[in-house]
């Protein structure tokens, strides 16, 4: 019998200790493929993915493939994603499949089976989930993740301006606040929890206004919005001061624009890591 895998929260914490917290997004936008001199085809996606993998392996702890940008190419795009997930695991990189799944419980089980089950071709270390159908509707994914040592990141306070119309309404009892509380309940056991949240790196003001109880989460936070969406170290500090768990700033386009040269991509990764380590006063962007 193989040893059961350690929890995602524990695996993530030790990877972050070794490689730092930057999460590089693998977002093969058609415009980036073109800029890299690649065709907008499954073969273009494959070459894009392998180049990113070459540049980030041994440099970061975690990558986040954006599923829609593979899905655009149908079954052949999914085959490239499967290959990327397998190669990442072989290279010691953790993967967050950015699929933003959410459904009624009975069919949510199908998504959980696809993304969070040992032996599934699409299995990643964690997946992003949308709680619009109610946090409890995500239960099949929460259970599958717990049973297989995987994790989830539930959207709480997203980086896009439209999110506010749903997530911020209700003040201290906002949807975002209730998602934070529900996730914290899942992470009550000892050790770092595996039920994470997505909170945009750009969301600092809302984090404070809604008085999100992030200190009690005991789980990781995925913070997209670094670089192309304007967030830097200052915005991360503004949003997550006082949070003791792992915060994973994600940057996709700003790093990927440095490709297709692998050395240039490596430099872009390092530059981002350094900028996020620089004291807050040196941060860029807006609150
Ligand atoms: O779940 C996400 O990853 C996500 C949530 C969110 O609130 N905002 C957000 O930008 N994202 C994703 O994070 C990535 C951001 O990409 P860049 O703006 O190019 O760095 C994209 O893949 C988005 O789909």
PDB file of C-alpha atoms and ligand atoms in Angstrom:
ATOM      1  CA  UNK A   1       0.000   0.000   0.000  1.00  0.00           C
ATOM      2  CA  UNK A   2       1.462   3.429  -0.902  1.00  0.00           C
ATOM      3  CA  UNK A   3       1.797   5.928   1.977  1.00  0.00           C
ATOM      4  CA  UNK A   4      -1.185   8.323   2.077  1.00  0.00           C
ATOM      5  CA  UNK A   5      -0.235  11.728   0.670  1.00  0.00           C
ATOM      6  CA  UNK A   6       0.293  14.511   3.245  1.00  0.00           C
ATOM      7  CA  UNK A   7      -2.447  17.139   3.273  1.00  0.00           C
ATOM      8  CA  UNK A   8      -2.369  19.831   0.607  1.00  0.00           C
ATOM      9  CA  UNK A   9      -1.998  22.503   3.308  1.00  0.00           C
ATOM     10  CA  UNK A  10       1.108  20.788   4.685  1.00  0.00           C
ATOM     11  CA  UNK A  11       2.597  20.112   1.237  1.00  0.00           C
ATOM     12  CA  UNK A  12       2.000  23.714   0.198  1.00  0.00           C
ATOM     13  CA  UNK A  13       3.545  25.108   3.389  1.00  0.00           C
ATOM     14  CA  UNK A  14       6.724  23.102   2.911  1.00  0.00           C
ATOM     15  CA  UNK A  15       6.971  23.956  -0.816  1.00  0.00           C
ATOM     16  CA  UNK A  16       6.551  27.649  -0.009  1.00  0.00           C
ATOM     17  CA  UNK A  17       9.249  27.400   2.639  1.00  0.00           C
ATOM     18  CA  UNK A  18      11.612  26.046  -0.006  1.00  0.00           C
ATOM     19  CA  UNK A  19      10.645  28.027  -3.121  1.00  0.00           C
ATOM     20  CA  UNK A  20       8.695  31.024  -1.909  1.00  0.00           C
ATOM     21  CA  UNK A  21       5.049  31.907  -2.355  1.00  0.00           C
ATOM     22  CA  UNK A  22       4.836  33.226  -5.936  1.00  0.00           C
ATOM     23  CA  UNK A  23       2.318  31.300  -8.040  1.00  0.00           C
ATOM     24  CA  UNK A  24       2.923  31.596 -11.780  1.00  0.00           C
ATOM     25  CA  UNK A  25      -0.204  31.462 -13.912  1.00  0.00           C
ATOM     26  CA  UNK A  26      -0.048  29.366 -17.081  1.00  0.00           C
ATOM     27  CA  UNK A  27      -2.507  31.375 -19.176  1.00  0.00           C
ATOM     28  CA  UNK A  28      -2.019  30.652 -22.891  1.00  0.00           C
ATOM     29  CA  UNK A  29      -4.007  33.607 -24.201  1.00  0.00           C
ATOM     30  CA  UNK A  30      -4.241  33.719 -28.021  1.00  0.00           C
ATOM     31  CA  UNK A  31      -2.421  37.091 -27.939  1.00  0.00           C
ATOM     32  CA  UNK A  32       0.476  35.597 -25.965  1.00  0.00           C
ATOM     33  CA  UNK A  33       0.742  32.620 -28.312  1.00  0.00           C
ATOM     34  CA  UNK A  34       0.967  35.070 -31.182  1.00  0.00           C
ATOM     35  CA  UNK A  35       3.589  37.187 -29.397  1.00  0.00           C
ATOM     36  CA  UNK A  36       5.621  34.024 -28.802  1.00  0.00           C
ATOM     37  CA  UNK A  37       5.439  33.150 -32.513  1.00  0.00           C
ATOM     38  CA  UNK A  38       3.229  30.143 -31.807  1.00  0.00           C
ATOM     39  CA  UNK A  39       0.060  29.048 -33.567  1.00  0.00           C
ATOM     40  CA  UNK A  40      -3.219  29.194 -31.686  1.00  0.00           C
ATOM     41  CA  UNK A  41      -3.465  25.395 -31.863  1.00  0.00           C
ATOM     42  CA  UNK A  42      -2.994  22.475 -29.460  1.00  0.00           C
ATOM     43  CA  UNK A  43       0.607  22.208 -30.681  1.00  0.00           C
ATOM     44  CA  UNK A  44       1.107  25.922 -29.884  1.00  0.00           C
ATOM     45  CA  UNK A  45      -0.353  25.314 -26.416  1.00  0.00           C
ATOM     46  CA  UNK A  46       1.943  22.340 -25.907  1.00  0.00           C
ATOM     47  CA  UNK A  47       5.073  24.313 -26.776  1.00  0.00           C
ATOM     48  CA  UNK A  48       3.914  27.250 -24.629  1.00  0.00           C
ATOM     49  CA  UNK A  49       3.303  24.943 -21.642  1.00  0.00           C
ATOM     50  CA  UNK A  50       6.659  23.181 -21.969  1.00  0.00           C
ATOM     51  CA  UNK A  51       8.506  26.502 -22.161  1.00  0.00           C
ATOM     52  CA  UNK A  52       6.789  27.821 -19.031  1.00  0.00           C
ATOM     53  CA  UNK A  53       7.527  24.563 -17.250  1.00  0.00           C
ATOM     54  CA  UNK A  54      11.229  24.777 -18.192  1.00  0.00           C
ATOM     55  CA  UNK A  55      11.374  28.322 -16.840  1.00  0.00           C
ATOM     56  CA  UNK A  56       9.589  27.777 -13.524  1.00  0.00           C
ATOM     57  CA  UNK A  57      10.628  24.271 -12.439  1.00  0.00           C
ATOM     58  CA  UNK A  58      12.945  24.535  -9.441  1.00  0.00           C
ATOM     59  CA  UNK A  59      12.109  28.237  -9.080  1.00  0.00           C
ATOM     60  CA  UNK A  60       8.568  28.394  -7.723  1.00  0.00           C
ATOM     61  CA  UNK A  61       6.420  26.132  -5.580  1.00  0.00           C
ATOM     62  CA  UNK A  62       3.177  26.287  -7.500  1.00  0.00           C
ATOM     63  CA  UNK A  63       1.693  27.017 -10.927  1.00  0.00           C
ATOM     64  CA  UNK A  64      -1.907  27.745 -11.872  1.00  0.00           C
ATOM     65  CA  UNK A  65      -2.974  26.625 -15.350  1.00  0.00           C
ATOM     66  CA  UNK A  66      -6.030  28.593 -16.526  1.00  0.00           C
ATOM     67  CA  UNK A  67      -8.376  25.829 -17.681  1.00  0.00           C
ATOM     68  CA  UNK A  68     -10.547  27.880 -20.082  1.00  0.00           C
ATOM     69  CA  UNK A  69      -7.539  28.708 -22.213  1.00  0.00           C
ATOM     70  CA  UNK A  70      -6.902  24.965 -22.726  1.00  0.00           C
ATOM     71  CA  UNK A  71     -10.619  24.145 -23.015  1.00  0.00           C
ATOM     72  CA  UNK A  72     -10.855  26.510 -26.040  1.00  0.00           C
ATOM     73  CA  UNK A  73      -9.087  23.766 -27.973  1.00  0.00           C
ATOM     74  CA  UNK A  74     -11.507  20.993 -27.015  1.00  0.00           C
ATOM     75  CA  UNK A  75     -10.284  17.491 -26.277  1.00  0.00           C
ATOM     76  CA  UNK A  76      -6.827  18.201 -27.709  1.00  0.00           C
ATOM     77  CA  UNK A  77      -6.482  21.236 -25.446  1.00  0.00           C
ATOM     78  CA  UNK A  78      -7.435  19.103 -22.461  1.00  0.00           C
ATOM     79  CA  UNK A  79      -4.803  16.549 -23.539  1.00  0.00           C
ATOM     80  CA  UNK A  80      -2.174  19.310 -23.355  1.00  0.00           C
ATOM     81  CA  UNK A  81      -3.433  20.274 -19.893  1.00  0.00           C
ATOM     82  CA  UNK A  82      -3.262  16.633 -18.743  1.00  0.00           C
ATOM     83  CA  UNK A  83       0.318  16.454 -19.976  1.00  0.00           C
ATOM     84  CA  UNK A  84       1.185  19.731 -18.228  1.00  0.00           C
ATOM     85  CA  UNK A  85      -0.287  18.492 -14.928  1.00  0.00           C
ATOM     86  CA  UNK A  86       1.635  15.210 -15.147  1.00  0.00           C
ATOM     87  CA  UNK A  87       4.942  16.892 -16.050  1.00  0.00           C
ATOM     88  CA  UNK A  88       4.513  19.457 -13.279  1.00  0.00           C
ATOM     89  CA  UNK A  89       4.050  16.685 -10.717  1.00  0.00           C
ATOM     90  CA  UNK A  90       7.148  14.919 -12.079  1.00  0.00           C
ATOM     91  CA  UNK A  91       9.093  18.195 -11.728  1.00  0.00           C
ATOM     92  CA  UNK A  92       7.984  18.665  -8.114  1.00  0.00           C
ATOM     93  CA  UNK A  93       5.682  21.605  -8.846  1.00  0.00           C
ATOM     94  CA  UNK A  94       2.310  21.881  -7.150  1.00  0.00           C
ATOM     95  CA  UNK A  95      -0.621  22.664  -9.459  1.00  0.00           C
ATOM     96  CA  UNK A  96      -3.810  24.638  -8.942  1.00  0.00           C
ATOM     97  CA  UNK A  97      -6.234  23.970 -11.797  1.00  0.00           C
ATOM     98  CA  UNK A  98      -8.030  27.262 -12.279  1.00  0.00           C
ATOM     99  CA  UNK A  99     -11.341  25.782 -13.370  1.00  0.00           C
ATOM    100  CA  UNK A 100     -13.682  27.810 -11.129  1.00  0.00           C
ATOM    101  CA  UNK A 101     -16.124  24.915 -10.871  1.00  0.00           C
ATOM    102  CA  UNK A 102     -19.392  24.982  -8.914  1.00  0.00           C
ATOM    103  CA  UNK A 103     -22.633  22.994  -9.282  1.00  0.00           C
ATOM    104  CA  UNK A 104     -25.467  21.379  -7.358  1.00  0.00           C
ATOM    105  CA  UNK A 105     -24.083  18.700  -5.049  1.00  0.00           C
ATOM    106  CA  UNK A 106     -24.958  15.634  -7.128  1.00  0.00           C
ATOM    107  CA  UNK A 107     -23.175  16.864 -10.245  1.00  0.00           C
ATOM    108  CA  UNK A 108     -20.467  18.645  -8.274  1.00  0.00           C
ATOM    109  CA  UNK A 109     -19.340  15.094  -7.524  1.00  0.00           C
ATOM    110  CA  UNK A 110     -18.494  14.731 -11.220  1.00  0.00           C
ATOM    111  CA  UNK A 111     -16.204  17.758 -11.127  1.00  0.00           C
ATOM    112  CA  UNK A 112     -14.615  16.497  -7.917  1.00  0.00           C
ATOM    113  CA  UNK A 113     -13.968  13.161  -9.625  1.00  0.00           C
ATOM    114  CA  UNK A 114     -12.355  14.858 -12.618  1.00  0.00           C
ATOM    115  CA  UNK A 115     -10.031  17.221 -10.770  1.00  0.00           C
ATOM    116  CA  UNK A 116      -9.410  15.747  -7.322  1.00  0.00           C
ATOM    117  CA  UNK A 117      -9.308  11.952  -7.663  1.00  0.00           C
ATOM    118  CA  UNK A 118      -6.150   9.836  -7.762  1.00  0.00           C
ATOM    119  CA  UNK A 119      -5.867   8.297 -11.197  1.00  0.00           C
ATOM    120  CA  UNK A 120      -7.901  10.944 -13.023  1.00  0.00           C
ATOM    121  CA  UNK A 121      -5.985  12.333 -15.995  1.00  0.00           C
ATOM    122  CA  UNK A 122      -6.931  15.866 -14.943  1.00  0.00           C
ATOM    123  CA  UNK A 123      -6.102  15.500 -11.248  1.00  0.00           C
ATOM    124  CA  UNK A 124      -4.327  18.590  -9.899  1.00  0.00           C
ATOM    125  CA  UNK A 125      -3.101  19.327  -6.370  1.00  0.00           C
ATOM    126  CA  UNK A 126      -5.902  21.850  -5.953  1.00  0.00           C
ATOM    127  CA  UNK A 127      -8.741  23.452  -7.886  1.00  0.00           C
ATOM    128  CA  UNK A 128     -10.496  26.822  -7.795  1.00  0.00           C
ATOM    129  CA  UNK A 129     -14.218  26.619  -6.916  1.00  0.00           C
ATOM    130  CA  UNK A 130     -17.115  29.025  -7.304  1.00  0.00           C
ATOM    131  CA  UNK A 131     -19.532  29.021  -4.323  1.00  0.00           C
ATOM    132  CA  UNK A 132     -22.422  30.774  -6.071  1.00  0.00           C
ATOM    133  CA  UNK A 133     -24.674  27.748  -5.556  1.00  0.00           C
ATOM    134  CA  UNK A 134     -23.941  27.881  -1.833  1.00  0.00           C
ATOM    135  CA  UNK A 135     -20.782  26.879   0.032  1.00  0.00           C
ATOM    136  CA  UNK A 136     -22.340  23.563   1.069  1.00  0.00           C
ATOM    137  CA  UNK A 137     -22.970  22.601  -2.586  1.00  0.00           C
ATOM    138  CA  UNK A 138     -19.176  22.263  -2.836  1.00  0.00           C
ATOM    139  CA  UNK A 139     -19.199  19.399  -0.298  1.00  0.00           C
ATOM    140  CA  UNK A 140     -18.313  16.615  -2.814  1.00  0.00           C
ATOM    141  CA  UNK A 141     -15.171  18.551  -3.775  1.00  0.00           C
ATOM    142  CA  UNK A 142     -14.325  19.335  -0.138  1.00  0.00           C
ATOM    143  CA  UNK A 143     -14.655  15.647   0.708  1.00  0.00           C
ATOM    144  CA  UNK A 144     -12.696  14.434  -2.333  1.00  0.00           C
ATOM    145  CA  UNK A 145      -9.916  16.914  -1.600  1.00  0.00           C
ATOM    146  CA  UNK A 146      -9.692  15.887   2.043  1.00  0.00           C
ATOM    147  CA  UNK A 147      -9.658  12.171   1.177  1.00  0.00           C
ATOM    148  CA  UNK A 148      -6.914  12.500  -1.435  1.00  0.00           C
ATOM    149  CA  UNK A 149      -4.609  15.046   0.219  1.00  0.00           C
ATOM    150  CA  UNK A 150      -5.649  17.738  -2.234  1.00  0.00           C
ATOM    151  CA  UNK A 151      -6.926  21.275  -1.766  1.00  0.00           C
ATOM    152  CA  UNK A 152      -9.489  23.781  -2.976  1.00  0.00           C
ATOM    153  CA  UNK A 153      -9.512  27.562  -3.325  1.00  0.00           C
ATOM    154  CA  UNK A 154     -13.011  29.002  -3.003  1.00  0.00           C
ATOM    155  CA  UNK A 155     -13.702  32.379  -4.615  1.00  0.00           C
ATOM    156  CA  UNK A 156     -14.405  34.903  -1.857  1.00  0.00           C
ATOM    157  CA  UNK A 157     -13.403  38.385  -2.997  1.00  0.00           C
ATOM    158  CA  UNK A 158     -12.405  38.350  -6.634  1.00  0.00           C
ATOM    159  CA  UNK A 159     -10.111  40.831  -8.353  1.00  0.00           C
ATOM    160  CA  UNK A 160     -12.584  41.931 -11.041  1.00  0.00           C
ATOM    161  CA  UNK A 161     -14.661  45.073 -10.373  1.00  0.00           C
ATOM    162  CA  UNK A 162     -17.972  43.295 -11.161  1.00  0.00           C
ATOM    163  CA  UNK A 163     -17.463  40.938  -8.208  1.00  0.00           C
ATOM    164  CA  UNK A 164     -18.432  43.632  -5.723  1.00  0.00           C
ATOM    165  CA  UNK A 165     -22.117  43.587  -6.791  1.00  0.00           C
ATOM    166  CA  UNK A 166     -22.451  40.070  -5.384  1.00  0.00           C
ATOM    167  CA  UNK A 167     -19.600  39.621  -2.937  1.00  0.00           C
ATOM    168  CA  UNK A 168     -19.528  42.939  -1.042  1.00  0.00           C
ATOM    169  CA  UNK A 169     -23.227  43.390  -0.374  1.00  0.00           C
ATOM    170  CA  UNK A 170     -24.269  43.102   3.265  1.00  0.00           C
ATOM    171  CA  UNK A 171     -21.352  44.718   5.091  1.00  0.00           C
ATOM    172  CA  UNK A 172     -19.987  42.545   7.887  1.00  0.00           C
ATOM    173  CA  UNK A 173     -22.379  39.770   6.849  1.00  0.00           C
ATOM    174  CA  UNK A 174     -21.445  39.982   3.179  1.00  0.00           C
ATOM    175  CA  UNK A 175     -21.212  36.969   0.903  1.00  0.00           C
ATOM    176  CA  UNK A 176     -17.423  37.285   1.041  1.00  0.00           C
ATOM    177  CA  UNK A 177     -17.466  37.277   4.854  1.00  0.00           C
ATOM    178  CA  UNK A 178     -19.713  34.223   4.954  1.00  0.00           C
ATOM    179  CA  UNK A 179     -17.419  32.353   2.559  1.00  0.00           C
ATOM    180  CA  UNK A 180     -14.436  33.204   4.785  1.00  0.00           C
ATOM    181  CA  UNK A 181     -16.282  31.865   7.862  1.00  0.00           C
ATOM    182  CA  UNK A 182     -17.394  28.702   6.053  1.00  0.00           C
ATOM    183  CA  UNK A 183     -13.850  27.991   4.850  1.00  0.00           C
ATOM    184  CA  UNK A 184     -12.436  28.603   8.342  1.00  0.00           C
ATOM    185  CA  UNK A 185     -14.885  25.999   9.718  1.00  0.00           C
ATOM    186  CA  UNK A 186     -13.371  23.437   7.317  1.00  0.00           C
ATOM    187  CA  UNK A 187      -9.852  24.150   8.593  1.00  0.00           C
ATOM    188  CA  UNK A 188     -10.418  23.654  12.315  1.00  0.00           C
ATOM    189  CA  UNK A 189      -8.192  20.557  12.611  1.00  0.00           C
ATOM    190  CA  UNK A 190      -4.526  20.840  13.638  1.00  0.00           C
ATOM    191  CA  UNK A 191      -1.977  21.864  11.039  1.00  0.00           C
ATOM    192  CA  UNK A 192      -2.348  24.131   8.028  1.00  0.00           C
ATOM    193  CA  UNK A 193      -5.769  23.663   6.424  1.00  0.00           C
ATOM    194  CA  UNK A 194      -6.362  22.689   2.804  1.00  0.00           C
ATOM    195  CA  UNK A 195      -9.480  24.755   2.163  1.00  0.00           C
ATOM    196  CA  UNK A 196      -8.201  28.008   0.743  1.00  0.00           C
ATOM    197  CA  UNK A 197      -9.773  31.177  -0.518  1.00  0.00           C
ATOM    198  CA  UNK A 198      -9.305  33.323  -3.596  1.00  0.00           C
ATOM    199  CA  UNK A 199      -8.967  36.971  -2.621  1.00  0.00           C
ATOM    200  CA  UNK A 200      -7.721  39.345  -5.270  1.00  0.00           C
ATOM    201  CA  UNK A 201      -4.431  41.073  -4.524  1.00  0.00           C
ATOM    202  CA  UNK A 202      -6.230  44.236  -5.600  1.00  0.00           C
ATOM    203  CA  UNK A 203      -8.964  43.840  -2.948  1.00  0.00           C
ATOM    204  CA  UNK A 204      -7.245  45.511   0.022  1.00  0.00           C
ATOM    205  CA  UNK A 205      -9.805  48.234   0.565  1.00  0.00           C
ATOM    206  CA  UNK A 206     -12.697  45.771   0.478  1.00  0.00           C
ATOM    207  CA  UNK A 207     -10.882  43.365   2.812  1.00  0.00           C
ATOM    208  CA  UNK A 208     -10.738  46.169   5.380  1.00  0.00           C
ATOM    209  CA  UNK A 209     -14.228  47.597   4.756  1.00  0.00           C
ATOM    210  CA  UNK A 210     -15.889  44.206   4.994  1.00  0.00           C
ATOM    211  CA  UNK A 211     -13.709  43.356   8.022  1.00  0.00           C
ATOM    212  CA  UNK A 212     -12.977  39.952   6.582  1.00  0.00           C
ATOM    213  CA  UNK A 213     -11.933  37.608   9.373  1.00  0.00           C
ATOM    214  CA  UNK A 214      -8.922  36.255   7.545  1.00  0.00           C
ATOM    215  CA  UNK A 215      -6.839  35.678  10.694  1.00  0.00           C
ATOM    216  CA  UNK A 216      -9.082  32.748  11.602  1.00  0.00           C
ATOM    217  CA  UNK A 217      -8.887  31.028   8.197  1.00  0.00           C
ATOM    218  CA  UNK A 218      -5.998  28.612   8.912  1.00  0.00           C
ATOM    219  CA  UNK A 219      -5.834  27.920   5.176  1.00  0.00           C
ATOM    220  CA  UNK A 220      -4.025  29.314   2.147  1.00  0.00           C
ATOM    221  CA  UNK A 221      -5.075  32.405   0.205  1.00  0.00           C
ATOM    222  CA  UNK A 222      -4.610  32.630  -3.550  1.00  0.00           C
ATOM    223  CA  UNK A 223      -4.151  36.291  -4.463  1.00  0.00           C
ATOM    224  CA  UNK A 224      -4.342  36.905  -8.219  1.00  0.00           C
ATOM    225  CA  UNK A 225      -3.962  40.413  -9.575  1.00  0.00           C
ATOM    226  CA  UNK A 226      -0.201  40.938  -9.285  1.00  0.00           C
ATOM    227  CA  UNK A 227       1.378  42.621 -12.299  1.00  0.00           C
ATOM    228  CA  UNK A 228      -1.079  42.968 -15.184  1.00  0.00           C
ATOM    229  CA  UNK A 229      -3.958  43.939 -12.861  1.00  0.00           C
ATOM    230  CA  UNK A 230      -1.836  46.492 -10.998  1.00  0.00           C
ATOM    231  CA  UNK A 231      -1.104  44.923  -7.618  1.00  0.00           C
ATOM    232  CA  UNK A 232       2.359  44.742  -6.066  1.00  0.00           C
ATOM    233  CA  UNK A 233       3.846  44.341  -2.624  1.00  0.00           C
ATOM    234  CA  UNK A 234       2.042  47.400  -1.231  1.00  0.00           C
ATOM    235  CA  UNK A 235      -1.386  46.052  -2.236  1.00  0.00           C
ATOM    236  CA  UNK A 236      -0.586  42.603  -0.857  1.00  0.00           C
ATOM    237  CA  UNK A 237       0.430  44.155   2.472  1.00  0.00           C
ATOM    238  CA  UNK A 238      -2.717  46.276   2.519  1.00  0.00           C
ATOM    239  CA  UNK A 239      -4.937  43.265   1.955  1.00  0.00           C
ATOM    240  CA  UNK A 240      -3.226  40.597   4.019  1.00  0.00           C
ATOM    241  CA  UNK A 241      -1.488  42.285   6.960  1.00  0.00           C
ATOM    242  CA  UNK A 242      -2.080  40.103  10.012  1.00  0.00           C
ATOM    243  CA  UNK A 243      -2.758  36.930   8.030  1.00  0.00           C
ATOM    244  CA  UNK A 244      -0.515  34.195   9.382  1.00  0.00           C
ATOM    245  CA  UNK A 245      -1.181  31.498   6.771  1.00  0.00           C
ATOM    246  CA  UNK A 246       0.273  31.105   3.301  1.00  0.00           C
ATOM    247  CA  UNK A 247      -0.634  33.854   0.792  1.00  0.00           C
ATOM    248  CA  UNK A 248       0.109  32.945  -2.824  1.00  0.00           C
ATOM    249  CA  UNK A 249       0.389  36.037  -5.030  1.00  0.00           C
ATOM    250  CA  UNK A 250      -0.370  35.024  -8.624  1.00  0.00           C
ATOM    251  CA  UNK A 251       1.004  36.688 -11.719  1.00  0.00           C
ATOM    252  CA  UNK A 252       0.240  35.391 -15.196  1.00  0.00           C
ATOM    253  CA  UNK A 253       0.453  37.824 -18.141  1.00  0.00           C
ATOM    254  CA  UNK A 254       3.162  40.081 -16.755  1.00  0.00           C
ATOM    255  CA  UNK A 255       5.581  37.167 -16.389  1.00  0.00           C
ATOM    256  CA  UNK A 256       4.472  35.345 -19.542  1.00  0.00           C
ATOM    257  CA  UNK A 257       5.011  38.450 -21.682  1.00  0.00           C
ATOM    258  CA  UNK A 258       8.766  37.923 -21.155  1.00  0.00           C
ATOM    259  CA  UNK A 259       8.640  34.680 -23.220  1.00  0.00           C
ATOM    260  CA  UNK A 260       9.306  32.726 -25.299  1.00  0.00           C
ATOM    261  CA  UNK A 261      12.962  32.973 -24.279  1.00  0.00           C
ATOM    262  CA  UNK A 262      13.396  30.688 -21.261  1.00  0.00           C
ATOM    263  CA  UNK A 263      16.138  32.837 -19.688  1.00  0.00           C
ATOM    264  CA  UNK A 264      13.981  35.952 -20.020  1.00  0.00           C
ATOM    265  CA  UNK A 265      11.081  34.104 -18.393  1.00  0.00           C
ATOM    266  CA  UNK A 266      13.333  32.988 -15.536  1.00  0.00           C
ATOM    267  CA  UNK A 267      14.434  36.598 -15.053  1.00  0.00           C
ATOM    268  CA  UNK A 268      10.815  37.777 -15.024  1.00  0.00           C
ATOM    269  CA  UNK A 269       9.977  35.203 -12.351  1.00  0.00           C
ATOM    270  CA  UNK A 270      12.947  36.312 -10.243  1.00  0.00           C
ATOM    271  CA  UNK A 271      12.144  39.999 -10.738  1.00  0.00           C
ATOM    272  CA  UNK A 272       8.590  39.398  -9.532  1.00  0.00           C
ATOM    273  CA  UNK A 273       9.804  37.419  -6.526  1.00  0.00           C
ATOM    274  CA  UNK A 274      12.236  40.222  -5.638  1.00  0.00           C
ATOM    275  CA  UNK A 275       9.617  42.949  -6.095  1.00  0.00           C
ATOM    276  CA  UNK A 276       7.238  41.107  -3.780  1.00  0.00           C
ATOM    277  CA  UNK A 277       9.992  40.865  -1.154  1.00  0.00           C
ATOM    278  CA  UNK A 278      10.868  44.564  -1.357  1.00  0.00           C
ATOM    279  CA  UNK A 279       9.561  46.720   1.532  1.00  0.00           C
ATOM    280  CA  UNK A 280       6.019  47.993   1.083  1.00  0.00           C
ATOM    281  CA  UNK A 281       6.965  51.620   0.336  1.00  0.00           C
ATOM    282  CA  UNK A 282       8.551  50.411  -2.915  1.00  0.00           C
ATOM    283  CA  UNK A 283       5.325  48.710  -4.080  1.00  0.00           C
ATOM    284  CA  UNK A 284       3.547  49.766  -7.244  1.00  0.00           C
ATOM    285  CA  UNK A 285      -0.004  50.109  -8.496  1.00  0.00           C
ATOM    286  CA  UNK A 286      -3.123  51.359  -6.766  1.00  0.00           C
ATOM    287  CA  UNK A 287      -5.098  50.266  -3.733  1.00  0.00           C
TER     288      UNK A 287
HETATM  289  O1  LIG B   1      -9.308  32.298  -9.550  1.00  0.00           O
HETATM  290  C1  LIG B   1      -8.432  32.982 -10.092  1.00  0.00           C
HETATM  291  O2  LIG B   1      -7.337  32.511 -10.332  1.00  0.00           O
HETATM  292  C2  LIG B   1      -8.708  34.407 -10.333  1.00  0.00           C
HETATM  293  C3  LIG B   1      -9.586  35.013  -9.449  1.00  0.00           C
HETATM  294  C4  LIG B   1      -9.708  36.401  -9.456  1.00  0.00           C
HETATM  295  O3  LIG B   1     -10.382  36.984  -8.629  1.00  0.00           O
HETATM  296  N1  LIG B   1      -9.019  37.119 -10.376  1.00  0.00           N
HETATM  297  C5  LIG B   1      -8.182  36.536 -11.299  1.00  0.00           C
HETATM  298  O4  LIG B   1      -7.558  37.257 -12.085  1.00  0.00           O
HETATM  299  N2  LIG B   1      -8.069  35.174 -11.326  1.00  0.00           N
HETATM  300  C6  LIG B   1      -7.237  34.504 -12.352  1.00  0.00           C
HETATM  301  O5  LIG B   1      -5.873  34.879 -12.141  1.00  0.00           O
HETATM  302  C7  LIG B   1      -5.204  35.089 -13.382  1.00  0.00           C
HETATM  303  C8  LIG B   1      -4.739  36.541 -13.455  1.00  0.00           C
HETATM  304  O6  LIG B   1      -3.993  36.737 -14.615  1.00  0.00           O
HETATM  305  P1  LIG B   1      -3.134  38.047 -14.889  1.00  0.00           P
HETATM  306  O7  LIG B   1      -4.043  39.216 -14.699  1.00  0.00           O
HETATM  307  O8  LIG B   1      -2.698  37.864 -16.306  1.00  0.00           O
HETATM  308  O9  LIG B   1      -1.977  38.019 -13.914  1.00  0.00           O
HETATM  309  C9  LIG B   1      -6.201  34.691 -14.467  1.00  0.00           C
HETATM  310  O10 LIG B   1      -5.975  33.335 -14.767  1.00  0.00           O
HETATM  311  C10 LIG B   1      -7.548  34.870 -13.811  1.00  0.00           C
HETATM  312  O11 LIG B   1      -8.533  33.989 -14.319  1.00  0.00           O
END
